[in-house]
Short mmCIF file of C-alpha atoms in Angstrom, two decimals:
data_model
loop_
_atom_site.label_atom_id
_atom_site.label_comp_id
_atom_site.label_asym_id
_atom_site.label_seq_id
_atom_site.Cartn_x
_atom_site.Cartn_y
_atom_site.Cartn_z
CA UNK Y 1 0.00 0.00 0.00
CA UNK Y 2 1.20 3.31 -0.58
CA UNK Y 3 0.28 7.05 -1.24
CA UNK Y 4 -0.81 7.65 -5.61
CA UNK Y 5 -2.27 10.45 -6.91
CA UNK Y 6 -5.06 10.16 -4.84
CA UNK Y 7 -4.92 8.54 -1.33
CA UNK Y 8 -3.54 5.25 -0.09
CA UNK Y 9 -4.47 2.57 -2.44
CA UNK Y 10 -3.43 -1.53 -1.82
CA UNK Y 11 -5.11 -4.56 -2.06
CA UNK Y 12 -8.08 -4.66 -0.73
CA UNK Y 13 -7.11 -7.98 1.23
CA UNK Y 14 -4.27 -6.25 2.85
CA UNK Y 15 -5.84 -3.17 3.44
CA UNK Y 16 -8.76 -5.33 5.62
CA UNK Y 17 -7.90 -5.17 9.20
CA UNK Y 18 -4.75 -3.95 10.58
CA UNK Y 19 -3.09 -1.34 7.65
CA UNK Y 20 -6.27 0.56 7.59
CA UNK Y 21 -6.90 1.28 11.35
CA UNK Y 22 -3.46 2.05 11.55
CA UNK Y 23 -3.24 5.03 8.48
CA UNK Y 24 -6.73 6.03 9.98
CA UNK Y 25 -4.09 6.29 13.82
CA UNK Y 26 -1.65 8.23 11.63
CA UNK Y 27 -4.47 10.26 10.09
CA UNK Y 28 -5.33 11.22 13.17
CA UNK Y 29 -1.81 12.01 15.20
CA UNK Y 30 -1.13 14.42 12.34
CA UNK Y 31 -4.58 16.30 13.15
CA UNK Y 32 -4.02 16.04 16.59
CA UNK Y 33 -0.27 17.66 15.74
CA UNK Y 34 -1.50 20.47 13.37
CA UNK Y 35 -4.35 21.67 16.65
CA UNK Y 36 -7.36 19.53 16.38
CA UNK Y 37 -8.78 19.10 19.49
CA UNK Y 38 -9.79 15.23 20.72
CA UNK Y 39 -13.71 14.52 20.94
CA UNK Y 40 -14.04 16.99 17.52
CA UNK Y 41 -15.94 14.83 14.95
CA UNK Y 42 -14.81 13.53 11.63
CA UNK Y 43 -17.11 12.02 9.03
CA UNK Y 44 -16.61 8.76 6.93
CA UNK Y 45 -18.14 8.00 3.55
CA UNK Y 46 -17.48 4.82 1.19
CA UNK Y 47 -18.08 3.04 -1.61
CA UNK Y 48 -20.29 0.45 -2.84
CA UNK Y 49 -17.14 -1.97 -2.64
CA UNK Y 50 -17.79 -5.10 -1.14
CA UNK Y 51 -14.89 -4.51 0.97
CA UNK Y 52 -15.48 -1.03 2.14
CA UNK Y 53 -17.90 -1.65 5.18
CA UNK Y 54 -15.56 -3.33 6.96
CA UNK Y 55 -12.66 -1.37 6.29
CA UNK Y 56 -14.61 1.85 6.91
CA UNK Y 57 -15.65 0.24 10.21
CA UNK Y 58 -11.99 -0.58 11.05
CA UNK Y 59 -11.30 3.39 9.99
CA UNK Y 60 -13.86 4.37 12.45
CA UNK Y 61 -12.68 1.91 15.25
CA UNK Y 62 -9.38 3.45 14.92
CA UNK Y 63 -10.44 7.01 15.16
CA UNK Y 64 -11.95 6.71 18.33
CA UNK Y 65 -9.05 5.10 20.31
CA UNK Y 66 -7.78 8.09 18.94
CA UNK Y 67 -9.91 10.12 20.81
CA UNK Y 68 -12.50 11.38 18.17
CA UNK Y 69 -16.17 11.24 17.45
CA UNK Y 70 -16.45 9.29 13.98
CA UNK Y 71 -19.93 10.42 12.03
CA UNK Y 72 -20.88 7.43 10.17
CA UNK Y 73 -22.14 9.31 6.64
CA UNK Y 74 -22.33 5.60 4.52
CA UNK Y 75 -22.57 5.05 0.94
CA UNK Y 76 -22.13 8.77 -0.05
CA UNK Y 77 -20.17 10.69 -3.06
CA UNK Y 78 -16.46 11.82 -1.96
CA UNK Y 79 -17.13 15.33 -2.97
CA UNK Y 80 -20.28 15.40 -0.93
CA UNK Y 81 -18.56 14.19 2.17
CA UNK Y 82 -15.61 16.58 1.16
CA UNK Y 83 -18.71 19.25 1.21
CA UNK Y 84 -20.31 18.31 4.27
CA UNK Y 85 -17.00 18.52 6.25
CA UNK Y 86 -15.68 21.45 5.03
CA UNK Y 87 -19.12 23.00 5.77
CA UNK Y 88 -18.90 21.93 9.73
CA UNK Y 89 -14.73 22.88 9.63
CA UNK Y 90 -14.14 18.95 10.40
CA UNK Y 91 -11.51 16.53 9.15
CA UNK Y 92 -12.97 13.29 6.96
CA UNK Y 93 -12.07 10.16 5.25
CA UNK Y 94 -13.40 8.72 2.32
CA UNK Y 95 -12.91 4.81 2.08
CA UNK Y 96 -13.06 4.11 -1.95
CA UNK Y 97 -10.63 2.71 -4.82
CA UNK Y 98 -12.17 5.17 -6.91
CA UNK Y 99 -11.73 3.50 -10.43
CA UNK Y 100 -9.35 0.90 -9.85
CA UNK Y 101 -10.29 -2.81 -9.89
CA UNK Y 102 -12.17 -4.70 -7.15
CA UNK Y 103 -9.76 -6.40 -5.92
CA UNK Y 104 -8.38 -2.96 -4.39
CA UNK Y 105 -9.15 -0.04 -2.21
CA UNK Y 106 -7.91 3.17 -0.66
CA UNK Y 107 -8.73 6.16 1.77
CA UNK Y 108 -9.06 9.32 0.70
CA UNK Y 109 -8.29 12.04 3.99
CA UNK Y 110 -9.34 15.22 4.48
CA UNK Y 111 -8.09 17.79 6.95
CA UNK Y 112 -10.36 21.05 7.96
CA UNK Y 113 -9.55 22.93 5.32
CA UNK Y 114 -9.79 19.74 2.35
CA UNK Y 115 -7.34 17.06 1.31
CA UNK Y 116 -4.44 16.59 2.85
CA UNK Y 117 -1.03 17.51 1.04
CA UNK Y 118 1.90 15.81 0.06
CA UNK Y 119 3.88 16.52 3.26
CA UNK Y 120 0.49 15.29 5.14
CA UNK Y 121 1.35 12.06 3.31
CA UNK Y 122 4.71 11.93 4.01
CA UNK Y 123 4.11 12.17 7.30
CA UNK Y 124 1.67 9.50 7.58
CA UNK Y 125 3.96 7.30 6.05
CA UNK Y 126 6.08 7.92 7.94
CA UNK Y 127 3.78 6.99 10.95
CA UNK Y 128 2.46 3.92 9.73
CA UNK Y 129 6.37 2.90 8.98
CA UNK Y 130 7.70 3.19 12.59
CA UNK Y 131 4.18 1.34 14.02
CA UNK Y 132 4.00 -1.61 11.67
CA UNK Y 133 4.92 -3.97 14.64
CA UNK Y 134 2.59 -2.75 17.22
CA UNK Y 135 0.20 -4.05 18.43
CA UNK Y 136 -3.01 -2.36 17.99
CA UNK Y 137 -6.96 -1.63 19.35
CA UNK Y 138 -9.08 -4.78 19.18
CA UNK Y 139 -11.50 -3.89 16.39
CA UNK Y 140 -15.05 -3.04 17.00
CA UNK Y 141 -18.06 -5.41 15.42
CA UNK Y 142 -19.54 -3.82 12.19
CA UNK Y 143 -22.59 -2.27 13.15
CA UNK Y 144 -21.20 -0.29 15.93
CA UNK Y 145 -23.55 2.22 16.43
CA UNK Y 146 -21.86 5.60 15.03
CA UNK Y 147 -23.93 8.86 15.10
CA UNK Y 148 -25.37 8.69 11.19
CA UNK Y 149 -25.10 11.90 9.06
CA UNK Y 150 -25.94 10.68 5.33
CA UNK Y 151 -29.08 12.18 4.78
CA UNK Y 152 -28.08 15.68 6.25
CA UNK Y 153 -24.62 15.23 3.66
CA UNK Y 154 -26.44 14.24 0.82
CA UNK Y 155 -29.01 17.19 1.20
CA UNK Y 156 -26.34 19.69 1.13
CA UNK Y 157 -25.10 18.34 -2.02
CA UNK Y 158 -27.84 18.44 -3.53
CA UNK Y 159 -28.44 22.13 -2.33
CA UNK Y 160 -25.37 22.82 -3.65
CA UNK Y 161 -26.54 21.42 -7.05
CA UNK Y 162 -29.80 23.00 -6.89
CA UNK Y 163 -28.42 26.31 -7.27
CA UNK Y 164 -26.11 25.68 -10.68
CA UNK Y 165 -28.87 26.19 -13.41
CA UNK Y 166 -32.03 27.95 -14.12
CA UNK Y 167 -35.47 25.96 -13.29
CA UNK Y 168 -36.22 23.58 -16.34
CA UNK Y 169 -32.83 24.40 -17.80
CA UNK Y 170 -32.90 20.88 -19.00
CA UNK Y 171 -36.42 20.99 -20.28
CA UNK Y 172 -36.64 19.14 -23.83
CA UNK Y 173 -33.58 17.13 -23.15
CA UNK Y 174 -33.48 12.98 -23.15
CA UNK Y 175 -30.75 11.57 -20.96
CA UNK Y 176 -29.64 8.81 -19.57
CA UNK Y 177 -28.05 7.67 -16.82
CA UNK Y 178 -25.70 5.23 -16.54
CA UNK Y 179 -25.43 4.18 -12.52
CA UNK Y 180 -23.89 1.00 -12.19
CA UNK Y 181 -22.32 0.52 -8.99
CA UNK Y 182 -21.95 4.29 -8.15
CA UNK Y 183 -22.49 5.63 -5.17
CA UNK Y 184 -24.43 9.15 -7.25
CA UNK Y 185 -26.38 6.26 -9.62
CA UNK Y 186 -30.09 7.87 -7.67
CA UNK Y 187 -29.10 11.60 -6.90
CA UNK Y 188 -27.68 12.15 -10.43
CA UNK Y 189 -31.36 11.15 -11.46
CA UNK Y 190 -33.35 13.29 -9.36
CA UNK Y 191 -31.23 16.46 -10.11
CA UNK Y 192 -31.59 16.01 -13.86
CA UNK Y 193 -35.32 15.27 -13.82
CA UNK Y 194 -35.43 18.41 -10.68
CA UNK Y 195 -33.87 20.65 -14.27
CA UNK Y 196 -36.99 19.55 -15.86
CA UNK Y 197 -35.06 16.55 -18.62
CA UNK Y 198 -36.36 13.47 -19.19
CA UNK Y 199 -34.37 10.72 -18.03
CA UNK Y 200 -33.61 7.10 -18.42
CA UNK Y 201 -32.33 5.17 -16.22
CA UNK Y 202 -29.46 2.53 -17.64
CA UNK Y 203 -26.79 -0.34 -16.29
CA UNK Y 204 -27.64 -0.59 -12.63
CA UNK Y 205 -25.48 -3.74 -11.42
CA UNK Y 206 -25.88 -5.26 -8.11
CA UNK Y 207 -21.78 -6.31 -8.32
CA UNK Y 208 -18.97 -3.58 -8.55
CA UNK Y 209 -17.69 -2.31 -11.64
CA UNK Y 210 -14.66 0.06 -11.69
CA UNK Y 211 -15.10 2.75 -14.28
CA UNK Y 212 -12.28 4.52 -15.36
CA UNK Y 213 -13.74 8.10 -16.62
CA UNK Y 214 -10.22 8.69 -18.47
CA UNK Y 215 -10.11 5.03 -19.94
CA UNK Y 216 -13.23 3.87 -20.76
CA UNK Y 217 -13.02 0.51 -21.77
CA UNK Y 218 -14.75 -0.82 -26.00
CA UNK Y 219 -17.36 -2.86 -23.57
CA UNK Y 220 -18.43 0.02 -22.21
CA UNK Y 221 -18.42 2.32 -25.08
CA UNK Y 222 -20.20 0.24 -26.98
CA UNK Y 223 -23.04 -0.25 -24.51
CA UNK Y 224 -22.95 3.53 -24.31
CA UNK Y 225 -23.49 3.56 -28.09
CA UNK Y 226 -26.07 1.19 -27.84
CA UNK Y 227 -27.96 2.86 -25.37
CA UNK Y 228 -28.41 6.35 -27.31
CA UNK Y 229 -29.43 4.42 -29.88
CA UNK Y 230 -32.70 2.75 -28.00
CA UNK Y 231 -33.83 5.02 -25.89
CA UNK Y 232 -33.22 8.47 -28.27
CA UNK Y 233 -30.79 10.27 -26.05
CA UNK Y 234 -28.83 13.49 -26.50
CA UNK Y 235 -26.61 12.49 -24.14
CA UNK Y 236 -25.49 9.73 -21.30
CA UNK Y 237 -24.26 10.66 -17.94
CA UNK Y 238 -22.21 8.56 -15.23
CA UNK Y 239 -19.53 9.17 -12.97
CA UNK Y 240 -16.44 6.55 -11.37
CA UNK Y 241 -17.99 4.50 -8.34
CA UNK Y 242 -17.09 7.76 -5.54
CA UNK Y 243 -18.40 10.47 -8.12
CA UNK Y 244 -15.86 12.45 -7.99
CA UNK Y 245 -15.02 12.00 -11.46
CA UNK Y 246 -17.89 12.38 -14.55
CA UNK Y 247 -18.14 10.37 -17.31
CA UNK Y 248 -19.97 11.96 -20.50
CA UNK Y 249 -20.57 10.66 -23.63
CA UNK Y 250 -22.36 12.51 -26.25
CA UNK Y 251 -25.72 11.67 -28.59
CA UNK Y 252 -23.54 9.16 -30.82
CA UNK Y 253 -22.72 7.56 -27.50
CA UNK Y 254 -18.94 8.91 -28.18
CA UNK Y 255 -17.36 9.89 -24.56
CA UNK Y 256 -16.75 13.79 -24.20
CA UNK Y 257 -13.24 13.63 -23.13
CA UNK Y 258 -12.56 15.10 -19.54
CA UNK Y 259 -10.28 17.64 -20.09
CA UNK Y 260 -13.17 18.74 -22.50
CA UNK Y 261 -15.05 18.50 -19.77
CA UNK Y 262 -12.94 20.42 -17.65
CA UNK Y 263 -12.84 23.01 -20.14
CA UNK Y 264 -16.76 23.15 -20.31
CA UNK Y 265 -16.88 23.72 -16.82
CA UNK Y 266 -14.01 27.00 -16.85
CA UNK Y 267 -16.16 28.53 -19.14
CA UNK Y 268 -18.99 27.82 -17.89
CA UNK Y 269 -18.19 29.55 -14.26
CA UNK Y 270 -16.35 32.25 -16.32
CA UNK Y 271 -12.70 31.26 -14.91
CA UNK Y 272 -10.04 33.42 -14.40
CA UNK Y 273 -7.14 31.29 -13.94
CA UNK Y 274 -7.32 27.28 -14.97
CA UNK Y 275 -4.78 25.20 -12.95
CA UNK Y 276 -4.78 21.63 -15.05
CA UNK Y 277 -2.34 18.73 -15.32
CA UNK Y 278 0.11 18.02 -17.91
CA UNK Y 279 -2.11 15.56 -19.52
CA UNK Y 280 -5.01 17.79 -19.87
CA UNK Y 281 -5.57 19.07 -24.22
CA UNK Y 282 -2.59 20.90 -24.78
CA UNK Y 283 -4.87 23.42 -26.23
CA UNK Y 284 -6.58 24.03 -23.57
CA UNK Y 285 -4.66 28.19 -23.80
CA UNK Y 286 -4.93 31.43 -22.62
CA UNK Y 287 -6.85 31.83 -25.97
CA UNK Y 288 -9.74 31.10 -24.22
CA UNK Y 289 -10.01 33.96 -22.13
CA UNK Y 290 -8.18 32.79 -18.74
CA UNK Y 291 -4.54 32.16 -17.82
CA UNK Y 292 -3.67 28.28 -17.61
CA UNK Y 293 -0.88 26.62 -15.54
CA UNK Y 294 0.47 23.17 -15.65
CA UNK Y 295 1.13 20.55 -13.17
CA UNK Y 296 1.79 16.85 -12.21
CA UNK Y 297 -0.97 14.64 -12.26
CA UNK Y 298 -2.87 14.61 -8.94
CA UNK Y 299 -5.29 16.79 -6.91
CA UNK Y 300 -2.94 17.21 -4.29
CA UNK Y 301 -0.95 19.27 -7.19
CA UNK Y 302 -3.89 20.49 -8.91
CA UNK Y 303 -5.10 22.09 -5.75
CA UNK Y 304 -1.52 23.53 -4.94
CA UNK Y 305 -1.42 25.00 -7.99
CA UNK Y 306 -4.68 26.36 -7.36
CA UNK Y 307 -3.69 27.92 -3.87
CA UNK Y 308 -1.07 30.07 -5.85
CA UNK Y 309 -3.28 31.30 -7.91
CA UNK Y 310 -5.24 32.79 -4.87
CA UNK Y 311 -3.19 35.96 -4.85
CA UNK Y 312 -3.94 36.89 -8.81
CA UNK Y 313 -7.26 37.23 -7.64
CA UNK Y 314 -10.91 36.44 -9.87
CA UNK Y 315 -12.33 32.72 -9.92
CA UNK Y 316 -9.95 29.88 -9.88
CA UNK Y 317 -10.81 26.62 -10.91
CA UNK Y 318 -8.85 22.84 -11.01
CA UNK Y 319 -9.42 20.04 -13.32
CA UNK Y 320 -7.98 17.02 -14.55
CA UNK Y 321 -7.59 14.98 -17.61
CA UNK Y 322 -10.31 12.34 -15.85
CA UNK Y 323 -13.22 15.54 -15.78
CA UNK Y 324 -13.02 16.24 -12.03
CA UNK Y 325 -13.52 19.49 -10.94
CA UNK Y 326 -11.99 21.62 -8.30
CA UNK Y 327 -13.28 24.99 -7.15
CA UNK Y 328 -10.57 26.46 -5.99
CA UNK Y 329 -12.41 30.20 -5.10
CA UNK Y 330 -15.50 31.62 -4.42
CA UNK Y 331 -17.36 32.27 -7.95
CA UNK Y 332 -21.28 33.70 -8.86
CA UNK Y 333 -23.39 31.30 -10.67
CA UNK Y 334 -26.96 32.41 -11.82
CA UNK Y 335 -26.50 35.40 -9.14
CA UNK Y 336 -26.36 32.57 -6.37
CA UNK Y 337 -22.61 32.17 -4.64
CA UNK Y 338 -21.11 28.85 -5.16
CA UNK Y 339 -18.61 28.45 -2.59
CA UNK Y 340 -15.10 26.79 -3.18
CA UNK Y 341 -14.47 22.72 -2.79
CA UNK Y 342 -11.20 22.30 -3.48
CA UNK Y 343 -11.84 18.41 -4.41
CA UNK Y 344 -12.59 16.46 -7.53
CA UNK Y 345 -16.60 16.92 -8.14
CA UNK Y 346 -18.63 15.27 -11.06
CA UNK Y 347 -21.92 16.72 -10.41
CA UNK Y 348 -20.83 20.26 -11.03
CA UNK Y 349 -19.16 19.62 -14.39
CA UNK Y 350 -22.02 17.38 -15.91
CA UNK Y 351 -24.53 20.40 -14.83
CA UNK Y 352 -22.03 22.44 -16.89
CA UNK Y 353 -22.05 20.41 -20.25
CA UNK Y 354 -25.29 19.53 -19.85
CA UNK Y 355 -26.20 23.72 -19.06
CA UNK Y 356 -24.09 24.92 -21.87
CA UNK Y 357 -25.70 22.39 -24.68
CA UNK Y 358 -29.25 23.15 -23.71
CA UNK Y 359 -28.29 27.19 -23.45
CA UNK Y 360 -26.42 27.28 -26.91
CA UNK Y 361 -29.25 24.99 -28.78
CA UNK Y 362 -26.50 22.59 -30.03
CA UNK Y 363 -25.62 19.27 -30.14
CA UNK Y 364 -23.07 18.21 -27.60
CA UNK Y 365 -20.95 16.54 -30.50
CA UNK Y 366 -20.60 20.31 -31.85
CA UNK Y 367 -18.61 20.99 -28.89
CA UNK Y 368 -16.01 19.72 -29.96
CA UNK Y 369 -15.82 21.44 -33.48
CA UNK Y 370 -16.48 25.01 -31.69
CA UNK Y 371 -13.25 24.48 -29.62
CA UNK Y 372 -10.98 23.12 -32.66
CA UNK Y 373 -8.38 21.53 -30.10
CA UNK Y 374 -5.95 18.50 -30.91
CA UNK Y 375 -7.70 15.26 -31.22
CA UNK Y 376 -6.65 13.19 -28.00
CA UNK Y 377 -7.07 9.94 -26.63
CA UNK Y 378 -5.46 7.42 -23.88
CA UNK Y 379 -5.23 4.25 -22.42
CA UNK Y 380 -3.78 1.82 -20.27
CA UNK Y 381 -2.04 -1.27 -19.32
CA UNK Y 382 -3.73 -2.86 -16.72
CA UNK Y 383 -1.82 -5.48 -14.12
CA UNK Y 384 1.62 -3.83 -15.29
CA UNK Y 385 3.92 -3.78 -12.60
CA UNK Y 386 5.78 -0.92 -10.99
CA UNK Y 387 8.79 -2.25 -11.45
CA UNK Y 388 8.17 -2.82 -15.43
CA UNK Y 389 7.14 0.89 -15.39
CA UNK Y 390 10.55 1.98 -13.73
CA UNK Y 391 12.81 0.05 -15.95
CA UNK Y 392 10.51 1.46 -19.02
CA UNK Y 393 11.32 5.07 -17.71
CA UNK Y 394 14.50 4.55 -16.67
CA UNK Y 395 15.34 2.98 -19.93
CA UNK Y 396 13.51 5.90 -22.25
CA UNK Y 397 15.56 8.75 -19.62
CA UNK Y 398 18.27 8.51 -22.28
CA UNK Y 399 17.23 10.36 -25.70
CA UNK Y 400 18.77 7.76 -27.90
CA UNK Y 401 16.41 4.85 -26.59
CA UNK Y 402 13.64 7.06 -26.21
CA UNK Y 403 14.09 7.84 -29.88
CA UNK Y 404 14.40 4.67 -30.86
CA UNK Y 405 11.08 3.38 -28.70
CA UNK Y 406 9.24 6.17 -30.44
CA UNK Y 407 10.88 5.96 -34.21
CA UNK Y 408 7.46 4.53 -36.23
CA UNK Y 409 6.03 8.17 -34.65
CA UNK Y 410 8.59 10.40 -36.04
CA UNK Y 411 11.63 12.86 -35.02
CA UNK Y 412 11.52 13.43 -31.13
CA UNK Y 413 11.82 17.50 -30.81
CA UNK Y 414 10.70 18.05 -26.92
CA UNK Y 415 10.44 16.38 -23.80
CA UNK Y 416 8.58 17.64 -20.95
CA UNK Y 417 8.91 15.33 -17.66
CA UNK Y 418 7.39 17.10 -15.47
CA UNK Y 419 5.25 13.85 -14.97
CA UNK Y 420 6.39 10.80 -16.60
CA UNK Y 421 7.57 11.62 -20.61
CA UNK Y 422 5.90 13.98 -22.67
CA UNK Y 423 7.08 13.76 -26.14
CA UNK Y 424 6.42 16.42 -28.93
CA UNK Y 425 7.37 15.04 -32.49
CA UNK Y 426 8.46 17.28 -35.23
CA UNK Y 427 5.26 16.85 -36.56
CA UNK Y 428 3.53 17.77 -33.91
CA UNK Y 429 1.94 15.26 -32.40
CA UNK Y 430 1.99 14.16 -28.57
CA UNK Y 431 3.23 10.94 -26.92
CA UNK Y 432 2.76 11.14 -22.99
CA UNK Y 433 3.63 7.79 -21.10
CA UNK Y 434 3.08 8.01 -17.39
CA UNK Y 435 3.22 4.83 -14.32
CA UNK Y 436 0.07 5.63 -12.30
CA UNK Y 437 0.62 6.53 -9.08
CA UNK Y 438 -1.96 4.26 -7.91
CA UNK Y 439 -2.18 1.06 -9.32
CA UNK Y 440 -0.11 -1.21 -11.07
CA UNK Y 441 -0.59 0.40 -14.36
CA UNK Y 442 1.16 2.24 -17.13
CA UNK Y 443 -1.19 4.95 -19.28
CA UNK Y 444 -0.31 6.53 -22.39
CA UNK Y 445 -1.99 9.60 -23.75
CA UNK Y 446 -1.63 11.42 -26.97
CA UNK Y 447 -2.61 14.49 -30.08
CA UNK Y 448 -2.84 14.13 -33.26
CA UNK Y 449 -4.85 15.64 -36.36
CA UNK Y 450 -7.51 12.83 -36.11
CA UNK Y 451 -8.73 10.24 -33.98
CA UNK Y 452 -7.98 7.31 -35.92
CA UNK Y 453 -4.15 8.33 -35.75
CA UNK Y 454 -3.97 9.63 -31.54
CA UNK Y 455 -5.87 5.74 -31.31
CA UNK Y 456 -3.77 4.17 -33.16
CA UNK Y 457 -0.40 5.95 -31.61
CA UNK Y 458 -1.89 5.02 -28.12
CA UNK Y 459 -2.47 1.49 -28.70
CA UNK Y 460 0.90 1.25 -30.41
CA UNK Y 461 3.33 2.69 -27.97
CA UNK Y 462 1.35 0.51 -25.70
CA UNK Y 463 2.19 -2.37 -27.14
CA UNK Y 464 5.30 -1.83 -27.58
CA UNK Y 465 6.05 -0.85 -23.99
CA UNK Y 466 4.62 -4.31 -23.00
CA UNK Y 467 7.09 -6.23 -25.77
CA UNK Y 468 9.46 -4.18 -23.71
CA UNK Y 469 8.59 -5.42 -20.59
CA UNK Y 470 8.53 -9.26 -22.02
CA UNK Y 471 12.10 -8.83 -22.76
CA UNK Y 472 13.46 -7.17 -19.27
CA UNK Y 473 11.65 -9.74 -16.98
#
């Protein structure tokens, strides 16, 4: 187990039991260390993963011998526990793999003021490192009775939601809904149909299924495709199983990339300043009307970059590459204050697509065309090691063998590493190969003139890096 992009993430076998309650102990010594007094409360959310329950109950087990007052919230969305907390100026935790597969799981922490930062996770690392051999509480039976706050979280969500778009905004509109396993499968419905769309409800399952809003898989796309199809629909909604990340596909059942997304939202809330990862469109510019900086992959970065932007004043706003949204400042929608949440939100940004296709009278595939930006697309390599990801890098670090990986592409002209490689060819197009930073997985993203070619570049390089890895075992 170890810290990614976006909490601790392991197995979900070995995060069971001991590991979590004792990050949850080191979650809470470094509150305790940075002035939050014992007894204060701090709310817990989770996933529909079977494994979550228990390891949320360990979480909560652990937080009291700690000496705090865990609010059981339940099945809830990340950014609506991220909400909830923030609004009460209380710490959280958020028990959820986000996309990744079953098998796996994670905690998400928040401090008072949002997620915890880098040094945060050092720290708890650092914790957890020194303890590993001590003995710890005896856990407490699931179904401990915790004070419950769902309801009262959810609501102010929803509130929250309420106050993005005009009454019957949506009116005219067909959508569907693609819930699955997530935990926002039944609010996302009842705020659409509250905006006055029709809706249709699509996919429920009664097992997990990770979605990956910045990989979706051909199963899934093609189900998406199918969908539109029967039911008539201008668009289909979902978001990853802790909604904090939105997944949109338009009324061809074609998925509205995230940094499109992203981009959707910005101008949507009239943005100032943008703060977006490296892998976000690289045309995704200043030409748009607000200022745009670049970081590593990662909310903890996003919203960093974010907090320097506080001083240039006007409304700042995260996202990443995967659609999540970050409201890093104060901003004015529809005359109403929406207040900042520095922390990946899906509900905000599909209200935004979904606002700005009704409000223009297009087609959401016209998007795309308006904004003229670089074709992308992106994959993965699932069940890739770490170590096969190192030795990759390491190996492409040197120019000649990176040029020589990438020589059916073209001439190599830049490299940006400020996470992972970022190849520009001669031509112009984009390679981007990146190790997640949470699961055992290598992605690839590129640009091109047309999808067929970013596709086929992605799928390429990706094969190739596996050969690679075939012949370095």
């Amino acid at each position: 187990m170890r810290f990614g992009s976006s909490g601790v993430r392991g197995l979900a076998s070995e995060l069971v039991g001991r590991a979590s309650e004792l990050y949850t102990e080191a979650f809470a010594w470094r509150l305790v260390s940075s002035g939050v007094q014992p007894n204060s409360p701090i709310f817990v959310g989770r996933d529909l993963r079977e494994s979550s329950p228990t390891i949320a109950n360990g979480c909560m087990t652990a937080l009291a011998a700690s000496g705090f007052q865990p609010i059981d919230c339940g099945v809830i969305p990340t950014p609506a526990l991220a909400l909830y907390a923030r609004n009460h100026g209380a710490a959280a935790l958020m028990v959820t793999g986000s996309h990744i597969p079953a098998d796996r799981n994670g905690i998400k922490f928040y401090g008072r003021d949002g997620e915890i930062n880098k040094a945060d996770e050092a720290a708890i690392t650092q914790y957890v490192t020194e303890r590993l051999n001590v003995r710890g509480s005896p856990p407490i039976p699931l179904g401990t009775n915790w004070p419950i706050r769902h309801n009262q979280a959810v609501a102010a969500y929803r509130e929250r939601a309420n106050n993005l778009l005009e009454a019957n905004s949506l009116s005219g509109m067909r959508l569907g809904v693609y819930q699955h396993s997530s935990v926002a499968a039944e609010l996302l419905l009842e705020v659409l149909q509250s905006f006055g769309a029709s809706v249709v409800a699509v996919g429920k399952t009664g097992t997990f299924v990770p979605v990956d809003t910045e990989a979706v898989d051909p199963d899934t796309i093609a189900r998406l495709k199918g969908w539109v199809r029967e039911f008539d629909l201008d668009a289909i909604v979902s978001t990853d199983a802790d909604a904090d990340r939105p997944l949109v596909a338009d009324e061809n059942g074609d998925v509205f990339r995230g940094d499109l997304i992203g981009l959707a939202t910005a101008l949507f809330l009239k943005a100032d300043t943008v703060v977006t990862p490296v892998t976000s469109n690289s045309g995704i510019s200043k030409a748009f009307g607000f200022e745009v900086r670049r970081t590593k992959v990662g909310s903890p970065f996003v919203i960093e970059g974010m907090e320097a932007s506080y001083t240039a004043g006007g409304v700042v706003l995260g996202f990443e590459a995967n659609g999540g949204v970050l409201v890093g400042s104060d901003c004015t929608v529809n005359g109403k204050t929406l207040a900042a949440l520095p922390t990946r939100d899906s509900l905000l940004p599909i209200l935004a697509v979904l606002g700005t296709v009704a409000s223009t009278k297009t087609k959401l595939s016209q998007l795309r065309e308006l904004w003229k930006l670089p074709v992308c697309a992106s994959d993965r390599l699932q069940d890739f090691p770490a170590e096969s990801s190192s030795r990759l890098m390491d190996n492409l670090a040197d120019r000649d063998a990176l040029q020589q990986f990438l020589a059916p592409f073209g001439t190599v002209a830049e490299v940006d590493e400020t996470d992972g490689l970022r190849v520009r060819t001669l031509a112009g197009e984009i390679i981007h190969l990146r190790p997640s930073g949470n699961a055992p997985e290598l992605r690839c993203y590129s640009e091109a003139s047309t999808e067929s070619r970013a596709t086929a570049i992605v799928a390429s390089v990706l094969k190739r890096a596996q050969a690679f890895a075939s012949q370095t075992r």
